[in-house]
Short mmCIF file of C-alpha atoms in Angstrom, two decimals:
data_model
loop_
_atom_site.label_atom_id
_atom_site.label_comp_id
_atom_site.label_asym_id
_atom_site.label_seq_id
_atom_site.Cartn_x
_atom_site.Cartn_y
_atom_site.Cartn_z
CA MET A 17 0.00 0.00 0.00
CA LYS A 18 1.67 3.23 -1.13
CA LYS A 19 1.70 5.88 1.58
CA PRO A 20 4.35 8.52 0.75
CA VAL A 21 4.87 10.53 3.94
CA LYS A 22 5.41 13.84 2.20
CA PHE A 23 2.25 13.37 0.17
CA LEU A 24 0.18 12.36 3.17
CA LYS A 25 1.39 15.30 5.25
CA VAL A 26 0.52 17.89 2.65
CA LEU A 27 -2.76 16.19 1.73
CA LEU A 28 -3.77 16.23 5.39
CA ILE A 29 -3.25 19.99 5.57
CA SER A 30 -5.32 20.67 2.48
CA THR A 31 -8.08 18.25 3.43
CA LEU A 32 -8.44 19.62 6.94
CA ALA A 33 -8.81 23.06 5.44
CA LEU A 34 -11.77 21.79 3.45
CA LEU A 35 -13.34 20.21 6.55
CA LEU A 36 -13.52 23.62 8.15
CA MET A 37 -16.26 24.20 5.66
CA VAL A 38 -18.38 21.57 7.77
CA ALA A 39 -16.71 15.17 3.42
CA GLY A 40 -11.12 15.62 -15.85
CA CYS A 41 -10.78 15.50 -19.41
CA SER A 42 -13.48 15.06 -21.75
CA ASP A 43 -15.51 12.88 -23.95
CA SER A 44 -15.14 13.23 -27.68
CA ASN A 45 -16.30 16.84 -27.30
CA SER A 46 -13.13 18.15 -25.62
CA THR A 47 -13.20 21.94 -25.53
CA GLN A 48 -9.47 22.58 -25.50
CA GLY A 49 -8.33 24.20 -28.72
CA SER A 50 -11.82 24.11 -30.22
CA THR A 51 -13.64 26.98 -28.52
CA ASP A 52 -15.79 29.33 -30.57
CA ASP A 53 -13.85 32.45 -31.57
CA ASP A 54 -16.61 34.59 -30.05
CA LEU A 55 -15.59 33.37 -26.59
CA GLU A 56 -11.94 34.36 -26.88
CA GLY A 57 -11.08 37.11 -24.43
CA LYS A 58 -14.06 36.35 -22.18
CA THR A 59 -13.31 36.14 -18.45
CA VAL A 60 -15.10 33.56 -16.33
CA LYS A 61 -15.22 34.41 -12.62
CA VAL A 62 -15.18 31.34 -10.37
CA LEU A 63 -16.08 31.64 -6.68
CA LEU A 64 -14.20 29.16 -4.48
CA SER A 65 -14.14 28.55 -0.76
CA ALA A 66 -10.83 29.69 0.69
CA GLY A 67 -8.55 27.18 2.37
CA ASP A 68 -5.59 26.33 0.11
CA ILE A 69 -7.37 23.24 -1.25
CA GLY A 70 -5.15 21.11 -3.46
CA GLN A 71 -7.84 20.39 -6.05
CA PHE A 72 -8.63 24.09 -6.39
CA ASN A 73 -4.92 24.91 -6.63
CA SER A 74 -4.62 22.40 -9.46
CA TRP A 75 -7.47 24.09 -11.31
CA LYS A 76 -5.71 27.44 -10.96
CA GLU A 77 -2.38 26.15 -12.24
CA ARG A 78 -3.89 24.19 -15.14
CA SER A 79 -6.15 27.09 -16.16
CA LYS A 80 -3.13 28.77 -17.76
CA LYS A 81 -2.98 26.04 -20.40
CA PHE A 82 -6.76 26.15 -20.80
CA THR A 83 -6.55 29.88 -21.54
CA GLU A 84 -3.77 29.31 -24.07
CA ASP A 85 -5.90 26.70 -25.85
CA THR A 86 -9.27 28.47 -25.77
CA GLY A 87 -8.65 32.18 -25.23
CA ILE A 88 -11.04 32.08 -22.25
CA LYS A 89 -9.58 33.63 -19.10
CA ILE A 90 -10.49 32.34 -15.64
CA GLU A 91 -10.49 34.55 -12.56
CA PHE A 92 -10.61 32.55 -9.33
CA ILE A 93 -12.14 34.43 -6.41
CA GLU A 94 -11.89 33.03 -2.88
CA THR A 95 -14.09 33.71 0.12
CA PRO A 96 -14.13 32.17 3.61
CA TYR A 97 -16.50 29.22 3.83
CA GLU A 98 -18.70 30.98 6.37
CA ASN A 99 -19.33 33.73 3.78
CA LEU A 100 -19.91 31.43 0.82
CA LEU A 101 -23.68 31.03 1.09
CA GLU A 102 -24.15 34.74 1.76
CA ASN A 103 -22.04 35.71 -1.26
CA ILE A 104 -23.90 33.37 -3.60
CA THR A 105 -27.29 34.48 -2.28
CA SER A 106 -26.45 38.18 -2.52
CA ASP A 107 -25.27 37.84 -6.11
CA GLY A 108 -28.31 35.71 -6.94
CA ILE A 109 -30.79 38.24 -5.54
CA ALA A 110 -29.03 41.11 -7.31
CA ASN A 111 -28.66 39.08 -10.51
CA SER A 112 -25.47 41.07 -10.97
CA GLY A 113 -23.20 38.50 -12.56
CA ALA A 114 -20.48 39.01 -9.96
CA TYR A 115 -19.73 35.31 -10.33
CA ASP A 116 -20.13 33.00 -13.31
CA LEU A 117 -19.40 29.71 -11.51
CA VAL A 118 -19.66 28.94 -7.79
CA VAL A 119 -18.81 26.03 -5.51
CA PHE A 120 -20.98 25.23 -2.49
CA LEU A 121 -21.78 22.49 0.01
CA ASP A 122 -24.62 20.32 -1.30
CA SER A 123 -26.84 21.11 1.71
CA MET A 124 -26.94 24.71 0.48
CA GLY A 125 -28.37 23.62 -2.88
CA SER A 126 -32.05 23.75 -2.02
CA SER A 127 -31.81 27.37 -0.89
CA ILE A 128 -29.75 28.62 -3.85
CA SER A 129 -31.03 26.55 -6.77
CA GLN A 130 -33.30 29.46 -7.71
CA PHE A 131 -30.13 31.44 -8.50
CA LEU A 132 -28.48 28.71 -10.57
CA GLU A 133 -28.64 27.96 -14.29
CA PRO A 134 -29.99 24.50 -15.22
CA LEU A 135 -27.33 22.59 -17.12
CA ASP A 136 -29.41 19.96 -18.93
CA GLU A 137 -29.71 21.88 -22.21
CA TYR A 138 -26.00 22.68 -22.25
CA ALA A 139 -25.21 19.00 -21.70
CA ALA A 140 -27.63 17.89 -24.41
CA LYS A 141 -26.24 20.39 -26.92
CA ASP A 142 -22.68 19.12 -26.45
CA ASP A 143 -23.55 15.46 -25.89
CA TYR A 144 -22.10 15.76 -22.38
CA ASN A 145 -22.81 12.52 -20.53
CA LEU A 146 -24.06 13.37 -17.04
CA ASP A 147 -24.11 9.67 -16.20
CA ARG A 148 -20.32 9.80 -15.86
CA PHE A 149 -21.02 10.60 -12.20
CA PRO A 150 -22.45 8.04 -9.74
CA SER A 151 -26.20 8.57 -9.42
CA SER A 152 -25.95 9.21 -5.67
CA ILE A 153 -23.85 12.35 -6.05
CA LEU A 154 -25.59 13.55 -9.22
CA ASP A 155 -28.82 13.37 -7.22
CA LEU A 156 -27.46 16.02 -4.84
CA SER A 157 -27.07 18.33 -7.86
CA THR A 158 -30.63 17.72 -9.09
CA PHE A 159 -33.76 19.70 -8.21
CA ASP A 160 -37.17 19.30 -9.86
CA ASP A 161 -35.60 16.84 -12.32
CA LYS A 162 -33.06 19.41 -13.54
CA VAL A 163 -29.30 19.28 -12.99
CA TYR A 164 -28.01 22.54 -11.53
CA SER A 165 -24.36 21.69 -10.80
CA LEU A 166 -21.63 19.16 -11.50
CA PRO A 167 -20.37 17.10 -8.51
CA VAL A 168 -16.68 17.68 -9.14
CA ARG A 169 -15.84 17.13 -5.46
CA ALA A 170 -17.42 14.44 -3.28
CA HIS A 171 -16.86 12.20 -0.25
CA VAL A 172 -18.23 8.74 0.54
CA GLN A 173 -18.39 6.85 3.83
CA MET A 174 -16.01 3.95 4.36
CA MET A 175 -14.90 1.80 7.29
CA PHE A 176 -11.31 2.15 8.47
CA TYR A 177 -9.71 -0.40 10.75
CA ARG A 178 -6.40 -1.32 12.37
CA GLN A 179 -4.99 -4.12 10.25
CA ASP A 180 -2.42 -5.01 12.92
CA ILE A 181 -5.15 -5.53 15.54
CA PHE A 182 -7.22 -7.62 13.11
CA ASP A 183 -4.14 -9.75 12.36
CA GLN A 184 -3.34 -10.10 16.06
CA LEU A 185 -6.85 -11.38 16.86
CA ASN A 186 -7.26 -13.27 13.58
CA LEU A 187 -10.34 -11.24 12.69
CA GLU A 188 -12.17 -11.11 9.37
CA VAL A 189 -13.34 -7.75 8.07
CA PRO A 190 -17.03 -7.40 9.05
CA THR A 191 -19.52 -7.07 6.21
CA THR A 192 -22.74 -7.05 8.31
CA TRP A 193 -23.68 -5.20 11.48
CA GLU A 194 -23.88 -8.52 13.29
CA GLU A 195 -20.29 -9.29 12.34
CA PHE A 196 -19.38 -5.70 13.20
CA GLU A 197 -20.82 -6.10 16.70
CA SER A 198 -19.01 -9.38 17.38
CA THR A 199 -15.75 -7.95 16.00
CA THR A 200 -15.89 -4.80 18.12
CA LYS A 201 -16.81 -6.89 21.19
CA LYS A 202 -13.81 -9.18 20.71
CA ILE A 203 -11.50 -6.19 20.30
CA SER A 204 -12.86 -4.52 23.42
CA ASP A 205 -12.62 -7.71 25.44
CA GLU A 206 -9.17 -8.86 24.33
CA THR A 207 -7.21 -5.63 23.90
CA ASN A 208 -6.91 -2.30 25.67
CA LEU A 209 -8.65 -0.60 22.73
CA ASP A 210 -12.26 0.36 22.20
CA GLY A 211 -13.80 -1.60 19.36
CA VAL A 212 -15.11 1.48 17.55
CA VAL A 213 -15.23 5.22 18.16
CA PRO A 214 -18.50 6.76 16.92
CA TYR A 215 -19.49 10.39 17.49
CA TYR A 216 -22.88 10.99 19.07
CA GLY A 217 -22.49 14.67 20.03
CA ALA A 218 -25.30 17.02 18.98
CA GLY A 219 -24.78 19.93 16.62
CA ASN A 220 -21.68 20.20 14.42
CA ASN A 221 -23.90 20.41 11.31
CA GLY A 222 -25.44 17.05 12.14
CA GLN A 223 -22.17 15.11 12.18
CA ASN A 224 -23.77 12.28 14.17
CA ILE A 225 -26.37 11.66 11.45
CA PRO A 226 -24.41 9.91 8.63
CA MET A 227 -23.45 6.84 10.68
CA TRP A 228 -27.03 6.64 11.97
CA THR A 229 -28.36 6.69 8.40
CA SER A 230 -26.06 3.79 7.47
CA TYR A 231 -27.94 1.71 10.04
CA LEU A 232 -31.32 3.19 9.10
CA TRP A 233 -31.07 2.82 5.33
CA SER A 234 -29.54 -0.66 5.42
CA ASN A 235 -32.57 -1.78 7.48
CA ASN A 236 -34.82 -0.49 4.66
CA GLY A 237 -35.77 2.50 6.79
CA ASP A 238 -35.80 6.13 5.73
CA ILE A 239 -36.15 9.66 7.07
CA PHE A 240 -39.29 10.65 5.12
CA ASP A 241 -41.96 8.97 3.07
CA GLU A 242 -42.85 10.25 -0.39
CA ASP A 243 -45.02 12.99 1.15
CA TYR A 244 -42.24 14.18 3.46
CA LYS A 245 -43.91 12.74 6.52
CA PRO A 246 -41.21 11.58 8.97
CA ILE A 247 -40.94 7.80 9.19
CA PHE A 248 -37.59 7.42 10.97
CA ASN A 249 -39.61 6.47 14.08
CA ASN A 250 -41.30 3.44 12.49
CA ALA A 251 -40.35 -0.14 13.38
CA GLU A 252 -37.33 -0.21 11.07
CA GLY A 253 -36.16 3.15 12.33
CA ILE A 254 -36.46 2.19 15.98
CA GLU A 255 -34.63 -1.10 15.42
CA ALA A 256 -31.81 0.58 13.47
CA THR A 257 -31.42 3.42 15.94
CA GLN A 258 -31.35 1.09 18.94
CA ARG A 259 -28.57 -0.89 17.30
CA TYR A 260 -26.57 2.26 16.58
CA ILE A 261 -26.99 3.60 20.12
CA ASP A 262 -26.24 0.22 21.72
CA LEU A 263 -22.63 0.38 20.59
CA LEU A 264 -22.26 2.78 23.49
CA VAL A 265 -25.18 2.12 25.81
CA LYS A 266 -25.50 -1.68 25.83
CA ASP A 267 -22.57 -3.32 24.09
CA LYS A 268 -20.07 -0.82 25.52
CA VAL A 269 -17.65 -1.21 22.62
CA ALA A 270 -17.41 2.57 22.21
CA PRO A 271 -15.63 4.98 24.58
CA LYS A 272 -17.77 6.85 27.10
CA GLY A 273 -16.54 10.12 25.65
CA SER A 274 -18.17 9.38 22.32
CA VAL A 275 -21.46 10.60 23.79
CA THR A 276 -20.18 14.15 23.28
CA PHE A 277 -17.68 13.56 20.44
CA GLY A 278 -17.88 15.39 17.17
CA GLU A 279 -16.21 13.94 14.08
CA GLN A 280 -12.86 15.58 14.79
CA ASP A 281 -12.86 14.30 18.39
CA SER A 282 -13.43 10.74 17.22
CA ARG A 283 -10.74 11.00 14.52
CA THR A 284 -8.27 12.23 17.11
CA TYR A 285 -9.19 9.35 19.43
CA PHE A 286 -8.57 6.86 16.62
CA LYS A 287 -5.28 8.50 15.59
CA GLN A 288 -4.10 8.28 19.19
CA GLY A 289 -4.40 4.51 18.96
CA LYS A 290 -7.32 4.16 21.38
CA ALA A 291 -9.84 2.46 19.06
CA ALA A 292 -9.63 -0.13 16.30
CA ILE A 293 -12.44 0.95 13.92
CA TRP A 294 -13.70 4.29 12.61
CA LEU A 295 -16.55 4.94 10.17
CA GLY A 296 -16.67 8.15 8.18
CA TRP A 297 -15.56 10.06 5.09
CA TRP A 298 -12.97 8.51 2.80
CA TRP A 299 -10.49 11.38 2.91
CA VAL A 300 -9.24 10.27 6.37
CA TYR A 301 -7.34 7.33 4.84
CA SER A 302 -4.30 9.49 4.23
CA GLU A 303 -4.52 11.21 7.60
CA PHE A 304 -4.73 7.98 9.57
CA ASN A 305 -1.67 6.58 7.80
CA ASP A 306 0.41 9.74 8.10
CA GLU A 307 3.21 9.18 10.63
CA GLU A 308 3.18 12.88 11.49
CA ALA A 309 -0.58 12.95 12.11
CA SER A 310 -1.14 9.63 13.87
CA ASN A 311 0.61 7.72 16.64
CA PRO A 312 3.37 5.31 15.50
CA GLU A 313 1.24 2.23 16.12
CA VAL A 314 -1.53 3.68 13.92
CA ALA A 315 0.29 5.17 10.93
CA GLY A 316 0.84 2.56 8.24
CA ASN A 317 -1.53 0.09 9.90
CA VAL A 318 -4.92 1.46 8.80
CA ASN A 319 -6.83 -0.38 6.11
CA PHE A 320 -10.23 0.29 4.54
CA ALA A 321 -13.44 -1.54 3.65
CA PRO A 322 -17.06 -0.79 2.74
CA VAL A 323 -19.51 0.23 5.45
CA PRO A 324 -21.26 -2.91 6.81
CA GLY A 325 -24.89 -3.67 5.99
CA TRP A 326 -27.96 -5.20 7.59
CA GLU A 327 -28.10 -8.98 7.52
CA ASP A 328 -29.96 -10.26 4.44
CA LYS A 329 -30.97 -6.72 3.50
CA SER A 330 -28.65 -4.10 2.12
CA ILE A 331 -25.56 -1.92 2.45
CA SER A 332 -26.06 1.81 2.23
CA SER A 333 -23.41 4.44 2.86
CA ASN A 334 -23.73 8.21 2.85
CA VAL A 335 -22.19 10.79 0.52
CA SER A 336 -21.41 14.49 0.65
CA THR A 337 -20.56 16.76 -2.29
CA PHE A 338 -19.09 20.16 -3.01
CA PRO A 339 -20.33 20.79 -6.56
CA LEU A 340 -19.68 23.54 -9.11
CA ALA A 341 -22.60 25.47 -10.61
CA MET A 342 -23.32 28.26 -13.07
CA MET A 343 -25.05 31.38 -11.79
CA LYS A 344 -28.28 32.33 -13.56
CA GLY A 345 -27.09 35.94 -13.59
CA SER A 346 -23.82 35.12 -15.36
CA LYS A 347 -23.07 37.39 -18.33
CA ASN A 348 -20.72 34.76 -19.82
CA LYS A 349 -22.73 31.57 -19.75
CA GLU A 350 -21.29 29.94 -22.86
CA ALA A 351 -17.75 30.59 -21.69
CA ALA A 352 -18.66 29.42 -18.20
CA TRP A 353 -19.98 26.17 -19.64
CA GLU A 354 -16.68 25.63 -21.45
CA VAL A 355 -14.87 26.04 -18.12
CA LEU A 356 -17.29 23.62 -16.43
CA LYS A 357 -16.65 21.04 -19.13
CA TRP A 358 -12.90 21.48 -18.84
CA ILE A 359 -12.82 21.11 -15.04
CA SER A 360 -14.96 17.97 -15.22
CA GLU A 361 -13.12 16.30 -18.09
CA PRO A 362 -12.34 12.71 -16.99
CA GLU A 363 -8.71 12.82 -18.13
CA GLU A 364 -8.10 16.08 -16.27
CA GLU A 365 -9.51 14.69 -13.02
CA LEU A 366 -7.55 11.46 -13.36
CA ASP A 367 -4.28 13.17 -14.28
CA ILE A 368 -4.35 15.35 -11.16
CA VAL A 369 -4.88 12.38 -8.84
CA LEU A 370 -2.39 10.06 -10.56
CA LYS A 371 0.29 12.74 -10.38
CA THR A 372 -0.61 13.31 -6.75
CA TRP A 373 0.00 9.68 -5.79
CA LYS A 374 3.20 9.65 -7.86
CA GLU A 375 4.26 13.02 -6.38
CA GLU A 376 4.76 14.43 -9.88
CA ILE A 377 3.13 17.81 -9.18
CA PRO A 378 3.86 20.44 -6.49
CA SER A 379 2.53 19.42 -3.10
CA LYS A 380 0.18 22.42 -2.93
CA GLU A 381 -1.71 20.87 -5.88
CA PHE A 382 -2.14 17.40 -4.36
CA SER A 383 -5.69 16.06 -4.63
CA THR A 384 -7.11 12.56 -4.19
CA VAL A 385 -10.64 13.52 -5.27
CA ILE A 386 -12.23 11.31 -7.92
CA THR A 387 -15.95 11.64 -8.67
CA GLN A 388 -16.39 9.93 -12.04
CA THR A 389 -17.13 6.22 -12.22
CA GLU A 390 -14.70 5.52 -15.05
CA ASN A 391 -11.85 7.04 -13.05
CA LEU A 392 -12.86 5.39 -9.78
CA LYS A 393 -12.34 2.06 -11.52
CA ASN A 394 -9.12 3.03 -13.28
CA GLU A 395 -6.66 0.12 -13.15
CA GLU A 396 -3.50 2.19 -12.75
CA LEU A 397 -4.97 4.33 -9.97
CA ASN A 398 -6.24 1.32 -8.05
CA GLY A 399 -2.87 -0.37 -8.48
CA LEU A 400 -1.25 2.60 -6.77
CA THR A 401 -3.77 2.60 -3.91
CA ASN A 402 -4.52 -1.05 -3.15
CA ASP A 403 -7.98 -0.77 -4.80
CA PHE A 404 -9.00 2.16 -2.63
CA TYR A 405 -10.97 3.82 -5.42
CA SER A 406 -12.64 0.60 -6.51
CA VAL A 407 -14.02 0.15 -2.99
CA ALA A 408 -15.08 3.80 -2.99
CA ALA A 409 -16.84 3.29 -6.34
CA ASP A 410 -19.03 0.60 -4.80
CA GLY A 411 -19.73 2.93 -1.88
CA PHE A 412 -20.86 5.72 -4.21
CA GLU A 413 -23.12 3.34 -6.12
CA ASN A 414 -24.70 1.91 -2.96
CA ALA A 415 -25.10 5.27 -1.28
CA LYS A 416 -28.26 7.18 -0.51
CA THR A 417 -28.39 10.92 0.12
CA LEU A 418 -29.80 13.09 2.84
CA PRO A 419 -32.94 15.01 1.84
CA HIS A 420 -32.09 18.15 -0.11
CA ILE A 421 -34.92 20.38 1.05
CA GLN A 422 -34.62 23.94 2.26
CA GLU A 423 -35.64 22.97 5.79
CA TRP A 424 -33.07 20.21 6.12
CA PRO A 425 -30.69 22.18 8.42
CA GLN A 426 -33.53 22.55 10.97
CA VAL A 427 -34.56 18.91 10.52
CA ALA A 428 -30.95 17.83 10.99
CA ASP A 429 -30.72 19.80 14.23
CA ILE A 430 -33.78 18.00 15.59
CA ILE A 431 -32.51 14.54 14.66
CA SER A 432 -28.97 15.31 15.81
CA SER A 433 -30.26 16.42 19.20
CA ALA A 434 -32.38 13.26 19.50
CA ILE A 435 -29.36 11.04 18.75
CA SER A 436 -27.38 12.80 21.45
CA LYS A 437 -30.19 12.35 23.98
CA MET A 438 -30.51 8.64 23.22
CA ALA A 439 -26.75 8.21 23.63
CA THR A 440 -27.08 9.56 27.17
CA GLY A 441 -29.67 6.90 27.95
CA LYS A 442 -32.99 8.39 26.88
CA PRO A 443 -35.37 5.71 25.51
CA VAL A 444 -35.12 5.28 21.76
CA GLU A 445 -38.78 4.92 20.79
CA SER A 446 -40.19 7.88 22.70
CA THR A 447 -37.24 10.10 21.75
CA LEU A 448 -37.67 9.29 18.06
CA ASN A 449 -41.41 9.90 18.35
CA ASP A 450 -40.80 13.33 19.89
CA ALA A 451 -38.31 14.18 17.16
CA ALA A 452 -40.69 13.03 14.41
CA GLU A 453 -43.45 15.17 15.90
CA GLN A 454 -41.17 18.22 15.87
CA VAL A 455 -40.10 17.58 12.27
CA GLU A 456 -43.68 17.10 11.09
CA LYS A 457 -44.74 20.33 12.76
CA LEU A 458 -41.83 22.18 11.13
CA LEU A 459 -42.69 20.94 7.64
CA ASP A 460 -46.41 21.45 8.19
CA ASN A 461 -45.76 25.11 9.01
CA ALA A 462 -43.62 25.32 5.88
CA GLY A 463 -46.62 24.19 3.80
CA TYR A 464 -45.47 20.69 2.86
CA TYR A 465 -48.81 19.07 3.60
CA ASN A 466 -51.15 21.63 2.08
CA LYS A 467 -53.29 20.09 -0.61
#
């Protein structure tokens, strides 16, 4: 398993910068060197979230060649993440064209889609295949059956585990929650480590929700029915939630501190060598194996696998995206579309990541982000990474997505608070019922049930 220390160290810095925000080249219609003469000299303004992100730095550096080939200039504008939604909204309301393309966290999509340009007609005109992206992440870019952004950055849940501990105890990698429970119990009983370190703490933008949904969805449960009535408190939801909470409350394979942990707290706990399993976003693979970020017994000993599933039912992980969209008020839409196509060209995406793993580009441009199915299954890339991207590809395909409705942040707060309460010992069924009642009242007031 290739884990260049220099690469991992720099990647950790850039990835952590992205987390403060809360998780290539083309088909036959390549734009480079073939842009309409009318677009030469146009400047496309791209709003990015600040943070010295390697993927964004690669775009900036490679844009020089794009400009040489097409005559289209790209101006990258950065703003702190906490100002991103406000900047997009202000420009959208004013329809001023301050930005042509914008990046944003997918949970913002429902509130800003009114300011974004649908991309379906552009894609159809140029025979741009939107199915290049896994359906789970394309879904987060889709509203009212129209695609409003391209998911050029995305994260999927995976399970990370201490290979040395598994070897020591002769453990198989768990594929079901039943196996997961027996594995974590054996680890807790026979070592000085906790079997797993979840994070049940409330708030933190609902960080305790994704692992809960892996239990919920794999038990054929869901958050809402087709009419947006909450159903996470039905029989499947209660059973799944109880199992998730019991890691701490009943089985005691999780540390007591996990009741208040956020994601960063749990990652730190794992890096300190205090737990054997961690479930979360795929970007942590490099961090966990970085000898300057993790304790010596951890770095170099962390392996990966899909998130477990419910016995005889399904596996369902979660995804998060940071897509790129065109503003409806853009004065340079055709040029902006050319830039969108260029950034999302499969070969461009793949080249950045291959050169990252081979350390053939400056460290400030390192990026491990792959979002296109063809590239996730690339033989050379998987050879360099012990099939990391192949496993991730399956995760993207099996994933479901959190509801992308405008009220989701408030809904997430309610559910997140309920999870925290149950982790402190509150009864699961009544707590879920209370949360469902609050959510239904919220959506009722928002007019979801008016006929």
